[in-house]
Amino acid sequence: MYRENYINSLRLEMVEMVREYLSPAALKYGYADVALESTIKWRPLVLVVGNYSSGKSTLINEFLGADIQAVGQAPTDDSFTILTYDDEAGEADPVRTTEKRDGKFLLNDPDYPFEILKKHGHRFASHFRLKKVNSQFLRNLALIDTPGMLDSVTERDRGYDYQDVIGDMAQLADLVLVLFDPHKAGTVREAHTSLRETISARTFEDRVLFVLNRIDECASLSDLLQVYGTLCWNLSQITGRKDIPPIHLTYSSRAAGNADSFHPDTRGFLYHLQNQRKKLKEGILDAPRRRLDNLASFIETHSERLDQLLEAMVAYRTRLRDFRIKLGLIGGLLCLICGGAAVLAGISVGIFGGFTDPIAVSAGIGALLLFLFLWRVGPMGFFVRVCHNRSLKNIDRLIPLETQTRRDTWQVIRPVVLRYLEKTGGRFPLKTVKNEYNRVHRIYAEGAREVRKALNELAGIKPDQSVFDGLSSPIRDEAIPPEPETENPEAAETADCLSQKQS
Ligand SMILES: Nc1nc2c(ncn2[C@@H]2O[C@H](COP(=O)(O)OP(=O)(O)O)[C@@H](O)[C@H]2O)c(=O)[nH]1
Ligand SMILES: [Mg+2]
């Protein structure tokens, strides 16, 4: 429980950090259209994608401990379903759906992070829903069950862009499970491409878990190896990498039993891969910890960008202020000369009696003030505009960009800086922007480091065993094959190899 509480309070603190320090500046300077925390404030999310009939809903039901999602060989369910915990439901009750919400409600409720999915239109909204389930599995995370990939002809009939939706959901998710099955090992290329495009290359490996499901349907170990090889090949083609990402080899013993698909010869290798289901479950239950990693990266990335953005604003305003001071001094000097010249001219033509004549002094001061006013509205305004335009033209010289990291960050925020300076004409108070810069800089320089320190501390805290043990599913493993009496050493060795590769 200690670790769970630690994770939860750390998550809330990090969201608060974003809300209090980063969001205000992000909204004010047009870096973000909606508050930064709107996509991260909800619970950790696990997205489950794959072909239809790859066993997504079966897997989810098994972990929830009840038949919550419809399952079937044909494309049964064409909806995106958020499965989340019902805090109000009694824990002793049998696991069931306690409440349902439709897509329109979800997309418009600011308590949920799904506003960014609104753009996918009404057809998507009618295929989007939420179920509250009183399953302990969902206590610290929410799952998203998705309709499977279909062939391209049917794709067009969906009425919304499936790939785009998957991409947006993957951005919200802390963990993405990509399911394959032996019949279609490698045909989720499209889903994979949209994931690749939306999840940054740096975090892709941490965020995506590949699962080869329904392995009980492989007639033998060599059949499984063939499927595994095909999948590896397809994955390496899709990712463009030679090293194969870890793949969980698993199956639903309950569905396998129902489907009556156990070939007696297959029991040997299945026995050695039984732990994979448990490992997968543990991997999913680790989503809250993954959320912390993602939040840490989120804070690092956005605080770095906002820090540079505000640095540029301060640099611009300081430059303008210095230029104004210079212009003011020149103007003051010119006005003094002009005022003095006016008095001298007055004396020389005999209008004023002399330098001590009070009328001459007042006339001199009046002339000085008039020249000052004319200077400010005329030449000074003109020179300030010239300085502003020159700053915009040479925007890349506003702040030092000595490292590649700073240059990369600058490329992202440059248009934001330009837009804001053009919109305001450079008229914003230097003091305010300096204060904002100091606040964001504290997060960038110290906050992000503190967060990493807390995460390192967390790594030293042992997982709460109760989290995993207390979640034994009421859907029993009816068809788990018994350990083969005479173990085939070759098969065992190969299965071990596969398992080891994944750990
Ligand atoms: N043999 C076997 N059948 C499975 C397994 N997982 C799911 N199924 C069956 O495959 C069909 C499709 O499952 P479903 O969960 O609806 O797939 P989804 O479309 O990906 O959600 C159902 O008839 C399940 O009973 C498995 O591990 N082994
Ligand atoms: Mg399904």
Coordinates of C-alpha atoms and ligand atoms in Angstrom, one line a residue:
M1 CA 0.0 0.0 0.0
Y2 CA 2.9 2.3 0.8
R3 CA 4.2 2.2 -2.8
E4 CA 0.8 2.7 -4.2
N5 CA 0.2 5.8 -2.0
Y6 CA 3.6 7.1 -2.8
I7 CA 2.9 6.8 -6.6
N8 CA -0.5 8.4 -6.2
S9 CA 0.6 11.4 -4.2
L10 CA 3.7 11.9 -6.5
R11 CA 1.4 11.9 -9.5
L12 CA -0.9 14.5 -8.0
E13 CA 2.0 16.7 -7.0
M14 CA 3.4 16.6 -10.5
V15 CA 0.0 17.5 -12.0
E16 CA -0.2 20.3 -9.6
M17 CA 3.2 21.5 -10.6
V18 CA 2.1 21.7 -14.2
R19 CA -1.2 23.4 -13.3
E20 CA 0.4 26.0 -11.1
Y21 CA 3.7 26.8 -12.8
L22 CA 3.6 25.8 -16.5
S23 CA 0.0 26.1 -17.6
P24 CA -0.6 29.8 -17.0
A25 CA 2.4 30.8 -19.1
A26 CA 1.6 28.2 -21.8
L27 CA -1.9 29.6 -22.2
K28 CA -0.9 33.2 -22.0
Y29 CA 1.8 33.1 -24.7
G30 CA -0.2 30.8 -27.0
Y31 CA 2.1 27.7 -26.5
A32 CA -1.1 25.6 -25.7
D33 CA -4.7 26.1 -26.5
V34 CA -6.0 24.2 -23.5
A35 CA -4.5 23.9 -20.0
L36 CA -1.4 21.6 -20.2
E37 CA -2.7 19.4 -17.4
S38 CA -6.0 18.6 -19.1
T39 CA -4.5 15.5 -20.8
I40 CA -2.6 14.3 -17.8
K41 CA -4.8 15.0 -14.8
W42 CA -6.9 11.8 -15.1
R43 CA -5.9 8.3 -14.1
P44 CA -3.1 6.3 -15.8
L45 CA -4.4 4.9 -19.1
V46 CA -3.7 1.6 -20.9
L47 CA -4.7 1.4 -24.6
V48 CA -5.3 -2.1 -26.1
V49 CA -5.1 -2.3 -29.9
G50 CA -4.8 -5.1 -32.4
N51 CA -6.7 -7.0 -35.1
Y52 CA -10.3 -7.9 -34.5
S53 CA -10.5 -11.3 -32.8
S54 CA -7.0 -11.1 -31.5
G55 CA -8.5 -11.5 -28.0
K56 CA -8.4 -7.9 -26.7
S57 CA -11.8 -8.0 -25.0
T58 CA -11.2 -11.6 -23.7
L59 CA -8.0 -10.4 -22.1
I60 CA -9.6 -7.4 -20.6
N61 CA -12.5 -9.5 -19.2
E62 CA -10.1 -11.9 -17.7
F63 CA -8.2 -9.2 -15.9
L64 CA -11.4 -7.5 -14.7
G65 CA -12.7 -10.8 -13.4
A66 CA -16.1 -10.7 -15.2
D67 CA -17.6 -10.7 -18.7
I68 CA -17.8 -7.0 -19.1
Q69 CA -16.9 -6.7 -22.8
A70 CA -18.6 -8.6 -25.6
V71 CA -16.4 -11.2 -27.2
G72 CA -16.8 -13.2 -30.4
Q73 CA -15.1 -14.4 -33.5
A74 CA -16.7 -11.9 -35.9
P75 CA -15.9 -8.2 -35.4
T76 CA -18.3 -8.0 -32.4
D77 CA -17.7 -4.6 -30.9
D78 CA -17.0 -1.6 -33.0
S79 CA -16.7 0.9 -30.1
F80 CA -13.9 2.4 -28.2
T81 CA -14.7 1.7 -24.5
I82 CA -13.0 3.3 -21.5
L83 CA -13.2 1.0 -18.6
T84 CA -12.6 2.7 -15.3
Y85 CA -13.1 2.1 -11.6
D86 CA -16.3 3.0 -9.8
D87 CA -15.2 4.6 -6.5
E88 CA -18.7 4.5 -5.2
A89 CA -19.5 0.9 -5.8
G90 CA -19.1 -1.6 -2.9
E91 CA -16.0 -3.8 -3.2
A92 CA -17.8 -6.8 -1.9
D93 CA -20.3 -6.8 -4.8
P94 CA -19.7 -9.1 -7.7
V95 CA -17.7 -7.5 -10.5
R96 CA -20.1 -5.8 -12.9
T97 CA -20.7 -2.6 -14.9
T98 CA -22.1 -0.1 -12.5
E99 CA -22.6 2.8 -14.8
K100 CA -22.4 3.7 -18.5
R101 CA -21.6 7.1 -20.1
D102 CA -21.9 7.9 -23.8
G103 CA -19.3 9.5 -26.0
K104 CA -21.0 13.0 -26.2
F105 CA -20.9 13.3 -22.4
L106 CA -17.3 12.1 -22.3
L107 CA -16.0 14.4 -24.9
N108 CA -17.5 17.5 -23.3
D109 CA -16.8 16.8 -19.6
P110 CA -13.7 18.7 -18.5
D111 CA -13.1 16.1 -15.7
Y112 CA -12.0 13.6 -18.4
P113 CA -9.0 14.1 -20.7
F114 CA -10.9 13.3 -23.9
E115 CA -11.6 16.7 -25.2
I116 CA -8.9 16.4 -27.8
L117 CA -10.9 13.6 -29.4
K118 CA -13.8 15.9 -30.2
K119 CA -12.3 16.7 -33.5
H120 CA -13.1 13.2 -34.8
G121 CA -16.8 14.1 -35.2
H122 CA -20.2 12.6 -34.4
R123 CA -19.6 9.2 -35.9
F124 CA -16.7 8.7 -33.6
A125 CA -18.7 10.1 -30.6
S126 CA -21.4 7.5 -31.2
H127 CA -18.6 4.8 -31.1
F128 CA -17.1 6.0 -27.9
R129 CA -18.3 5.2 -24.4
L130 CA -17.3 4.6 -20.8
K131 CA -18.1 1.9 -18.4
K132 CA -17.6 2.1 -14.7
V133 CA -16.7 -1.3 -13.3
N134 CA -16.1 -2.2 -9.6
S135 CA -13.1 -4.4 -10.4
Q136 CA -10.0 -4.0 -8.2
F137 CA -7.9 -4.3 -11.3
L138 CA -9.0 -0.8 -12.3
R139 CA -8.3 0.8 -8.9
N140 CA -5.3 2.7 -10.2
L141 CA -5.7 2.7 -13.9
A142 CA -8.2 2.8 -16.8
L143 CA -8.3 0.6 -19.9
I144 CA -9.3 1.4 -23.4
D145 CA -10.8 -1.5 -25.4
T146 CA -10.7 -0.7 -29.1
P147 CA -12.5 -2.0 -32.2
G148 CA -10.1 -4.2 -34.2
M149 CA -8.3 -3.2 -37.4
L150 CA -10.4 -4.3 -40.4
D151 CA -9.6 -4.5 -44.0
S152 CA -9.3 -1.2 -45.9
V153 CA -12.6 -1.4 -47.6
T154 CA -14.6 -1.6 -44.4
E155 CA -12.3 1.0 -42.9
R156 CA -13.8 3.6 -45.1
D157 CA -17.3 2.9 -43.7
R158 CA -16.4 3.8 -40.2
G159 CA -17.1 7.5 -40.7
Y160 CA -14.0 8.6 -38.8
D161 CA -10.3 8.2 -39.2
Y162 CA -9.5 5.1 -37.1
Q163 CA -5.7 5.6 -37.4
D164 CA -6.0 9.2 -36.2
V165 CA -8.1 8.2 -33.3
I166 CA -5.7 5.5 -32.3
G167 CA -2.8 8.0 -32.6
D168 CA -4.5 10.5 -30.3
M169 CA -5.4 7.8 -27.8
A170 CA -1.8 6.6 -27.8
Q171 CA -0.7 10.1 -26.9
L172 CA -3.0 10.0 -23.9
A173 CA -2.0 6.5 -22.9
D174 CA 0.9 5.5 -20.6
L175 CA 1.0 2.0 -22.0
V176 CA -0.1 0.6 -25.3
L177 CA -0.7 -3.1 -25.7
V178 CA -0.5 -4.2 -29.3
L179 CA -2.1 -7.7 -29.7
F180 CA -1.4 -10.1 -32.6
D181 CA -2.7 -13.6 -33.1
P182 CA -1.2 -16.5 -34.9
H183 CA -3.7 -16.1 -37.8
K184 CA -2.7 -12.5 -38.6
A185 CA 0.8 -12.2 -37.2
G186 CA 1.8 -8.8 -38.5
T187 CA -1.1 -7.2 -40.2
V188 CA -1.5 -4.3 -37.8
R189 CA 1.0 -2.3 -39.8
E190 CA -1.4 0.7 -40.0
A191 CA -2.0 0.8 -36.3
H192 CA 1.7 0.5 -35.7
T193 CA 2.5 3.3 -38.1
S194 CA 0.1 5.7 -36.4
L195 CA 1.6 4.7 -33.0
R196 CA 5.1 5.2 -34.3
E197 CA 4.1 8.7 -35.6
T198 CA 2.5 9.8 -32.3
I199 CA 4.7 8.3 -29.7
S200 CA 8.2 9.9 -29.7
A201 CA 11.0 7.5 -30.7
R202 CA 12.6 8.1 -27.3
T203 CA 9.7 6.7 -25.4
F204 CA 8.3 4.2 -27.9
E205 CA 10.0 1.2 -26.5
D206 CA 8.9 2.1 -22.9
R207 CA 5.3 2.7 -23.8
V208 CA 4.5 -0.2 -26.1
L209 CA 4.1 -3.9 -25.2
F210 CA 3.7 -6.4 -28.0
V211 CA 1.6 -9.4 -27.3
L212 CA 1.3 -12.6 -29.4
N213 CA -2.0 -13.8 -28.1
R214 CA -4.0 -17.1 -28.7
I215 CA -0.8 -19.1 -28.9
D216 CA -2.8 -22.2 -27.8
E217 CA -4.0 -22.2 -31.4
C218 CA -0.5 -23.1 -32.6
A219 CA -0.6 -26.8 -33.4
S220 CA 2.9 -27.4 -32.0
L221 CA 6.0 -25.7 -30.8
S222 CA 7.5 -25.5 -34.2
D223 CA 4.3 -23.9 -35.4
L224 CA 4.6 -21.3 -32.7
L225 CA 8.2 -20.7 -33.6
Q226 CA 7.2 -20.1 -37.2
V227 CA 4.5 -17.6 -36.2
Y228 CA 6.9 -16.0 -33.7
G229 CA 9.5 -15.7 -36.5
T230 CA 7.0 -14.1 -38.9
L231 CA 5.9 -11.6 -36.3
C232 CA 9.5 -10.7 -35.5
W233 CA 10.2 -10.2 -39.2
N234 CA 7.1 -8.0 -39.6
L235 CA 7.9 -6.0 -36.6
S236 CA 11.5 -5.4 -37.7
Q237 CA 10.1 -4.3 -41.1
I238 CA 7.7 -1.9 -39.5
T239 CA 10.1 -0.5 -36.9
G240 CA 13.0 -0.4 -39.3
R241 CA 15.2 -1.9 -36.5
K242 CA 17.1 -5.1 -36.4
D243 CA 16.6 -5.7 -32.7
I244 CA 13.2 -7.2 -31.9
P245 CA 11.1 -5.7 -29.2
P246 CA 10.1 -8.0 -26.3
I247 CA 7.0 -10.0 -27.2
H248 CA 4.7 -11.6 -24.7
L249 CA 3.5 -15.0 -25.8
T250 CA 0.2 -15.7 -24.2
Y251 CA -3.3 -17.1 -24.4
S252 CA -6.5 -17.1 -22.5
S253 CA -6.9 -20.5 -20.9
R254 CA -10.6 -20.0 -20.5
A255 CA -11.2 -19.1 -24.2
A256 CA -8.8 -21.8 -25.2
G257 CA -10.9 -24.3 -23.3
N258 CA -14.1 -23.0 -24.7
A259 CA -12.8 -23.1 -28.2
D260 CA -11.8 -26.6 -27.6
S261 CA -8.6 -25.8 -29.4
F262 CA -6.1 -27.6 -27.2
H263 CA -4.2 -30.0 -29.3
P264 CA -2.8 -32.6 -26.9
D265 CA 0.7 -32.1 -28.4
T266 CA 0.7 -28.4 -27.6
R267 CA 0.4 -28.7 -23.9
G268 CA 4.1 -29.1 -23.4
F269 CA 5.1 -25.6 -24.6
L270 CA 2.0 -23.9 -23.2
Y271 CA 3.0 -25.1 -19.8
H272 CA 6.3 -23.2 -20.1
L273 CA 4.6 -20.0 -21.2
Q274 CA 1.9 -19.9 -18.6
N275 CA 3.8 -17.3 -16.5
Q276 CA 3.6 -14.9 -19.5
R277 CA -0.1 -14.1 -18.7
K278 CA 0.9 -13.1 -15.2
K279 CA 3.8 -11.1 -16.4
L280 CA 1.6 -9.3 -18.8
K281 CA -0.8 -8.6 -16.0
E282 CA 2.0 -7.2 -13.9
G283 CA 3.1 -5.1 -16.8
I284 CA -0.3 -3.5 -17.1
L285 CA -0.6 -3.0 -13.4
D286 CA 2.7 -1.1 -13.6
A287 CA 0.9 1.6 -15.6
P288 CA 0.8 4.1 -12.7
R289 CA 4.5 3.9 -12.4
R290 CA 4.9 4.4 -16.1
R291 CA 2.6 7.4 -15.8
L292 CA 5.1 9.0 -13.4
D293 CA 7.9 8.5 -15.9
N294 CA 5.7 10.0 -18.6
L295 CA 4.8 12.9 -16.4
A296 CA 8.5 13.5 -15.6
S297 CA 9.3 13.6 -19.3
F298 CA 6.2 15.8 -19.8
I299 CA 7.5 18.3 -17.2
E300 CA 11.0 18.2 -18.5
T301 CA 9.9 18.8 -22.1
H302 CA 7.4 21.6 -21.5
S303 CA 9.3 23.4 -18.8
E304 CA 12.4 23.4 -21.1
R305 CA 10.3 24.9 -24.0
L306 CA 8.5 27.4 -21.8
D307 CA 11.8 28.4 -20.2
Q308 CA 13.3 29.2 -23.5
L309 CA 10.1 30.9 -24.7
L310 CA 10.1 33.2 -21.7
E311 CA 13.8 33.7 -22.0
A312 CA 13.2 35.0 -25.5
M313 CA 10.4 37.3 -24.3
V314 CA 12.6 38.7 -21.6
A315 CA 15.5 39.2 -24.0
Y316 CA 13.2 40.9 -26.5
R317 CA 11.7 43.2 -23.9
T318 CA 15.1 44.0 -22.3
R319 CA 16.4 44.9 -25.7
L320 CA 13.4 47.2 -26.4
R321 CA 13.7 48.8 -23.0
D322 CA 17.4 49.6 -23.5
F323 CA 16.7 51.0 -26.9
R324 CA 13.9 53.1 -25.5
I325 CA 16.2 54.5 -22.8
K326 CA 18.8 55.3 -25.4
L327 CA 16.1 57.1 -27.5
G328 CA 14.8 58.9 -24.4
L329 CA 18.3 60.2 -23.6
I330 CA 18.9 61.3 -27.2
G331 CA 15.4 62.9 -27.3
G332 CA 16.0 64.6 -23.9
L333 CA 19.2 66.1 -25.2
L334 CA 17.7 67.2 -28.4
C335 CA 14.8 68.8 -26.6
L336 CA 17.1 70.6 -24.2
I337 CA 19.0 72.0 -27.2
C338 CA 15.7 72.9 -28.9
G339 CA 14.3 74.5 -25.7
G340 CA 17.5 76.5 -25.2
A341 CA 17.6 77.5 -28.8
A342 CA 14.0 78.8 -28.6
V343 CA 14.9 81.0 -25.5
L344 CA 18.1 82.2 -27.2
A345 CA 16.1 83.1 -30.3
G346 CA 13.5 84.9 -28.2
I347 CA 16.2 86.9 -26.4
S348 CA 18.1 87.8 -29.6
V349 CA 14.9 89.1 -31.3
G350 CA 14.0 91.0 -28.1
I351 CA 10.9 89.0 -27.1
F352 CA 12.4 88.1 -23.7
G353 CA 14.4 90.4 -21.5
G354 CA 17.2 87.9 -20.7
F355 CA 17.9 84.4 -19.2
T356 CA 16.4 85.4 -15.9
D357 CA 13.2 86.7 -17.4
P358 CA 10.4 84.4 -15.9
I359 CA 8.5 84.5 -19.3
A360 CA 11.7 83.3 -21.0
V361 CA 12.1 80.4 -18.5
S362 CA 8.5 79.3 -18.9
A363 CA 8.7 79.6 -22.7
G364 CA 11.9 77.5 -22.6
I365 CA 10.3 74.8 -20.4
G366 CA 7.1 74.9 -22.6
A367 CA 9.2 74.5 -25.7
L368 CA 11.1 71.6 -24.1
L369 CA 7.9 69.8 -23.2
L370 CA 6.4 70.3 -26.6
F371 CA 9.6 69.0 -28.3
L372 CA 9.5 66.0 -25.9
F373 CA 5.9 65.2 -26.8
L374 CA 6.6 65.6 -30.5
W375 CA 9.7 63.4 -30.1
R376 CA 7.7 60.7 -28.4
V377 CA 4.8 60.5 -30.8
G378 CA 6.9 61.0 -33.9
P379 CA 10.5 59.9 -34.3
M380 CA 10.7 57.8 -31.1
G381 CA 7.6 55.7 -32.0
F382 CA 9.0 55.3 -35.5
F383 CA 12.4 54.1 -34.2
V384 CA 10.7 51.7 -31.7
R385 CA 8.7 50.2 -34.5
V386 CA 11.9 49.8 -36.6
C387 CA 13.6 48.1 -33.6
H388 CA 10.6 45.8 -33.2
N389 CA 10.5 44.8 -36.9
R390 CA 14.3 44.3 -36.9
S391 CA 14.0 42.0 -33.8
L392 CA 11.3 40.0 -35.6
K393 CA 13.4 39.7 -38.7
N394 CA 16.4 38.6 -36.7
I395 CA 14.4 36.5 -34.3
D396 CA 17.0 33.7 -34.3
R397 CA 19.5 36.0 -32.7
L398 CA 17.3 36.8 -29.7
I399 CA 18.8 34.3 -27.4
P400 CA 22.0 32.2 -27.6
L401 CA 21.5 28.8 -29.4
E402 CA 24.8 27.3 -28.7
T403 CA 23.8 23.7 -28.3
Q404 CA 21.8 21.4 -30.6
T405 CA 19.2 20.8 -27.8
R406 CA 18.6 24.5 -27.6
R407 CA 18.4 24.8 -31.3
D408 CA 15.8 21.9 -31.5
T409 CA 13.7 23.5 -28.7
W410 CA 13.9 26.8 -30.5
Q411 CA 12.5 25.3 -33.6
V412 CA 9.4 24.3 -31.7
I413 CA 8.8 27.6 -29.9
R414 CA 10.0 30.0 -32.6
P415 CA 6.6 30.3 -34.2
V416 CA 4.9 30.8 -30.8
V417 CA 7.4 33.6 -29.9
L418 CA 6.9 35.3 -33.3
R419 CA 3.1 35.0 -33.1
Y420 CA 3.0 36.6 -29.7
L421 CA 5.3 39.4 -30.5
E422 CA 3.4 40.2 -33.7
K423 CA 0.1 40.1 -31.9
T424 CA 1.1 42.4 -29.0
G425 CA 3.5 44.6 -31.0
G426 CA 6.0 43.9 -28.2
R427 CA 3.8 45.8 -25.7
F428 CA 3.9 43.8 -22.5
P429 CA 5.4 44.6 -19.1
L430 CA 9.0 43.5 -18.6
K431 CA 8.5 43.0 -14.9
T432 CA 5.6 40.5 -15.3
V433 CA 7.4 38.5 -18.0
K434 CA 10.5 38.4 -15.7
N435 CA 8.5 37.0 -12.8
E436 CA 6.9 34.4 -15.1
Y437 CA 10.3 33.4 -16.4
N438 CA 11.6 33.0 -12.8
R439 CA 8.7 30.7 -11.9
V440 CA 9.1 28.5 -14.9
H441 CA 12.9 28.5 -14.7
R442 CA 12.6 27.1 -11.1
I443 CA 10.6 24.2 -12.5
Y444 CA 13.0 23.7 -15.3
A445 CA 16.2 23.9 -13.2
E446 CA 15.0 22.3 -10.0
G447 CA 11.5 20.9 -10.2
A448 CA 12.3 18.4 -13.0
R449 CA 15.4 17.3 -11.0
E450 CA 13.4 16.9 -7.8
V451 CA 10.9 14.7 -9.8
R452 CA 13.7 12.5 -11.1
K453 CA 15.0 12.1 -7.5
A454 CA 11.6 11.1 -6.2
L455 CA 11.4 8.5 -9.1
N456 CA 14.8 7.1 -8.1
E457 CA 13.5 6.8 -4.5
L458 CA 10.5 5.0 -5.8
A459 CA 12.7 2.5 -7.7
G460 CA 14.0 1.5 -4.3
I461 CA 10.6 0.8 -2.8
K462 CA 9.4 -2.8 -3.2
P463 CA 6.2 -3.3 -5.1
D464 CA 3.2 -4.0 -2.9
Q465 CA 2.7 -7.7 -3.3
S466 CA -1.0 -7.3 -2.4
V467 CA -1.5 -5.3 -5.6
F468 CA -0.7 -8.3 -7.7
D469 CA -1.8 -11.1 -5.4
G470 CA -5.1 -9.7 -4.4
L471 CA -6.2 -9.5 -8.0
S472 CA -6.6 -13.2 -8.8
S473 CA -9.3 -13.3 -11.3
P474 CA -12.6 -14.9 -10.4
I475 CA -12.7 -16.0 -14.0
R476 CA -10.8 -19.2 -13.2
D477 CA -8.0 -20.7 -15.3
E478 CA -10.2 -23.7 -16.1
A479 CA -8.1 -25.0 -18.9
I480 CA -4.6 -24.5 -17.8
P481 CA -2.8 -27.5 -19.0
P482 CA -1.2 -29.7 -16.4
E483 CA 2.6 -30.0 -16.4
P484 CA 3.5 -32.7 -18.9
E485 CA 4.6 -35.8 -17.1
T486 CA 7.5 -36.4 -19.3
E487 CA 8.9 -33.1 -20.2
N488 CA 10.3 -32.6 -23.6
P489 CA 13.7 -31.1 -22.8
E490 CA 14.1 -29.5 -26.2
A491 CA 10.8 -27.8 -26.1
A492 CA 11.4 -26.6 -22.6
E493 CA 14.7 -25.1 -23.6
T494 CA 13.3 -23.3 -26.6
A495 CA 10.4 -21.9 -24.6
D496 CA 12.8 -20.7 -21.9
C497 CA 14.8 -19.0 -24.6
L498 CA 11.7 -17.1 -25.8
S499 CA 10.8 -16.1 -22.3
Q500 CA 14.3 -15.0 -21.5
K501 CA 14.5 -12.9 -24.6
Q502 CA 11.5 -11.0 -23.3
S503 CA 12.7 -10.2 -19.8
Ligands
LIG1 N1 -8.3 -20.3 -28.5 C1 -8.3 -19.1 -28.0 N2 -9.4 -18.3 -28.3 C2 -9.4 -17.0 -27.9 C3 -8.3 -16.5 -27.1 N3 -8.6 -15.2 -26.8 C4 -9.8 -15.0 -27.4 N4 -10.2 -16.0 -28.0 C5 -11.5 -16.1 -28.8 O1 -11.3 -15.3 -29.9 C6 -12.6 -14.7 -30.2 C7 -12.4 -13.2 -30.3 O2 -12.1 -12.7 -29.0 P1 -12.3 -11.2 -28.6 O3 -11.8 -11.0 -27.2 O4 -13.7 -10.8 -28.9 O5 -11.4 -10.4 -29.6 P2 -11.3 -8.9 -30.0 O6 -12.0 -8.7 -31.2 O7 -9.8 -8.7 -30.2 O8 -11.8 -8.2 -28.8 C8 -13.6 -15.1 -29.1 O9 -14.4 -16.1 -29.6 C9 -12.7 -15.6 -28.0 O10 -13.3 -16.6 -27.3 C10 -7.2 -17.4 -26.8 O11 -6.3 -17.0 -26.1 N5 -7.3 -18.6 -27.3
MG2 MG -13.4 -6.7 -28.7

